[in-house]
C-alpha atoms as one frame of an Amber mdcrd trajectory, in Angstrom:
protein
  44.987  14.491  46.419  41.695  14.629  44.515  41.902  17.071  41.652  39.160
  19.544  40.798  37.847  18.614  37.345  37.185  21.352  34.809  35.341  21.643
  31.497  36.329  24.579  29.256  33.593  26.009  27.018  34.684  28.661  24.504
  34.144  28.992  20.759  37.756  30.099  20.163  40.220  27.206  20.070  43.153
  29.452  21.011  41.358  30.446  24.233  40.597  26.819  25.070  44.228  25.875
  24.410  45.549  28.699  26.574  43.262  27.913  29.492  43.954  24.201  29.203
  47.701  24.808  29.269  47.492  27.141  32.269  45.240  24.821  34.246  47.297
  21.783  33.261  50.299  23.151  35.164  48.332  23.254  38.414  48.622  20.223
  40.721  45.062  20.460  42.029  43.154  21.018  38.757  42.466  18.737  35.804
  40.831  19.606  32.464  38.492  16.762  31.530  36.900  18.191  28.403  36.324
  21.101  26.042  33.282  22.483  24.218  33.079  24.979  21.377  29.435  26.039
  21.665  26.714  26.282  24.286  24.857  23.121  23.329  28.055  21.068  23.448
  28.885  22.604  26.819  25.570  21.409  28.247  25.957  17.937  26.736  29.521
  17.453  27.946  28.817  18.877  31.388  25.927  16.439  31.749  28.091  13.553
  30.563  31.380  14.335  32.331  29.980  16.034  35.458  33.034  18.228  36.089
  33.356  20.201  39.300  33.591  23.494  37.376  32.657  24.686  33.897  34.587
  27.694  32.622  31.999  29.281  30.335  32.416  31.889  27.615  29.498  34.314
  27.615  29.088  34.710  23.834  28.902  31.400  21.975  27.047  29.857  19.022
  23.840  27.804  19.323  23.327  28.633  23.006  24.815  31.615  24.811  26.709
  31.324  28.075  23.818  32.481  30.236  21.364  29.948  28.802  23.976  27.175
  28.853  24.641  27.993  32.511  20.946  27.737  33.311  20.654  24.394  31.504
  23.710  22.955  33.262  22.593  24.117  36.686  19.094  22.714  36.089  20.465
  19.306  35.091  23.449  19.143  37.470  23.065  21.634  40.340  26.347  20.541
  41.944  28.381  21.791  38.966  29.758  25.286  39.444  29.990  27.641  36.457
  32.536  30.436  36.134  31.847  32.933  33.348  34.655  34.419  31.251  33.759
  37.379  29.060  35.299  40.168  27.017  32.422  42.491  27.881  32.434  43.377
  31.545  29.415  45.669  31.215  27.143  43.271  29.313  23.707  42.748  30.833
  24.100  39.108  29.807  26.541  38.769  32.709  23.717  39.491  35.128  21.565
  36.897  33.321  24.294  34.295  33.780  24.643  35.091  37.478  20.865  34.922
  37.851  21.012  31.517  36.127  23.350  30.244  38.833  26.907  31.127  37.807
  29.391  31.258  40.681  31.015  34.363  39.264  32.237  36.187  36.184  35.660
  37.404  35.103  36.897  39.517  32.216  39.259  37.719  29.853  42.160  40.118
  30.366  42.479  39.003  33.999  45.987  37.987  35.095  46.870  34.302  35.365
  47.351  34.567  39.129  44.009  36.295  39.647  42.292  33.730  37.449  43.733
  30.803  39.406  42.868  32.494  42.703  39.309  32.885  41.423  39.150  29.179
  40.551  40.235  28.261  44.077  37.605  30.623  45.478  34.892  28.943  43.388
  36.035  25.554  44.718  35.548  26.927  48.235  31.998  27.911  47.318  32.654
  31.647  47.046  31.315  34.086  44.459  33.991  35.810  42.387  33.723  38.830
  40.092  36.059  41.168  38.275  35.551  44.687  39.607  33.734  46.069  36.553
  31.486  43.022  36.373  30.583  43.257  40.053  29.299  46.780  39.430  27.213
  45.588  36.467  25.655  42.781  38.492  24.900  45.170  41.344  23.218  47.656
  39.001  21.115  44.968  37.331  20.029  43.574  40.686  18.856  47.022  41.699
  16.580  47.454  38.675  12.961  47.254  39.895  10.285  45.375  38.014   7.992
  47.459  35.815   4.377  46.385  35.401   3.212  45.138  32.002   1.274  48.379
  31.415   4.314  50.471  32.352   6.449  48.494  29.890   3.829  49.003  27.168
   3.701  52.738  27.796   7.491  53.001  27.898   7.664  51.147  24.581   5.233
  53.688  23.123   7.457  56.481  24.406  10.421  54.963  22.538   8.324  55.159
  19.353   8.043  58.917  19.864   4.342  58.973  20.735   3.049  61.968  22.674
   1.107  61.676  25.912  -2.119  62.355  24.007  -1.356  59.601  21.485  -0.475
  57.149  24.272  -3.715  58.023  26.065  -5.728  57.238  22.922  -3.752  54.038
  22.330  -4.547  52.599  25.762  -7.919  54.256  26.326  -6.803  56.125  29.442
  -6.710  59.793  30.409  -3.765  62.124  29.856  -3.391  62.334  33.634  -3.230
  58.526  33.724  -0.386  58.539  31.194   1.476  61.170  33.196   1.081  59.140
  36.396   2.429  56.025  34.669   5.434  57.913  33.297   6.134  59.476  36.698
   6.015  56.007  38.294   8.364  54.623  35.611  10.845  57.441  36.173  10.692
  56.959  39.941  11.337  53.200  39.652  14.243  53.641  37.238  15.743  56.643
  38.993  15.266  58.774  35.866  14.634  62.505  35.867  12.584  62.521  32.647
  11.054  60.223  30.042  14.079  60.358  27.738  16.388  59.240  30.538  13.918
  56.497  31.492  14.026  55.167  27.930  17.840  55.267  27.897  18.045  53.331
  31.189  15.463  50.783  30.049  17.291  50.178  26.765  20.684  49.895  28.442
  19.353  47.344  30.914  17.409  45.492  28.222  14.035  45.972  29.853  12.412
  46.697  26.488  12.087  44.069  23.787  12.149  45.145  20.177
């Protein structure tokens, strides 16, 4: 029986050891390599071409989302399964957008983890419940125009509508229309809530 080959990428050696030991007991899986940062994960995935990369989300040099994108760009047949401590991180949605086959929280049970691995082999998408909700919410966020993002950024700086109007050379009514459109797109009832949603979903860059 051909074994599914796996590369484990995590910056904590104890996590790599634990996963390697668990997977090593399975008759249909084989660990072929380990990586302790994102750049090494990309290099080893390119070299070893495993069937699956188990990818930590937060790693040095290159985070899990960017490493996933790089691996999928170079070797689109490799599947990536994200493991993370933070089920509500917006970076999870970035990793899924980059081509990850799913994402699991690290406190998942051994049985559920192995079931998820088998599901990935079958070509299915797998998510822990809290992560699935995060991915759904991120996917539902509409795109704001560049001007709307600029105005929202000015709102976060505490500028009034009159100050924003002077900043962009538009009328007060124009500012109000932009803010109303932003609130409608984000499902916010007021400008403060719109800012909170935008910050939580990382729509605004500092």
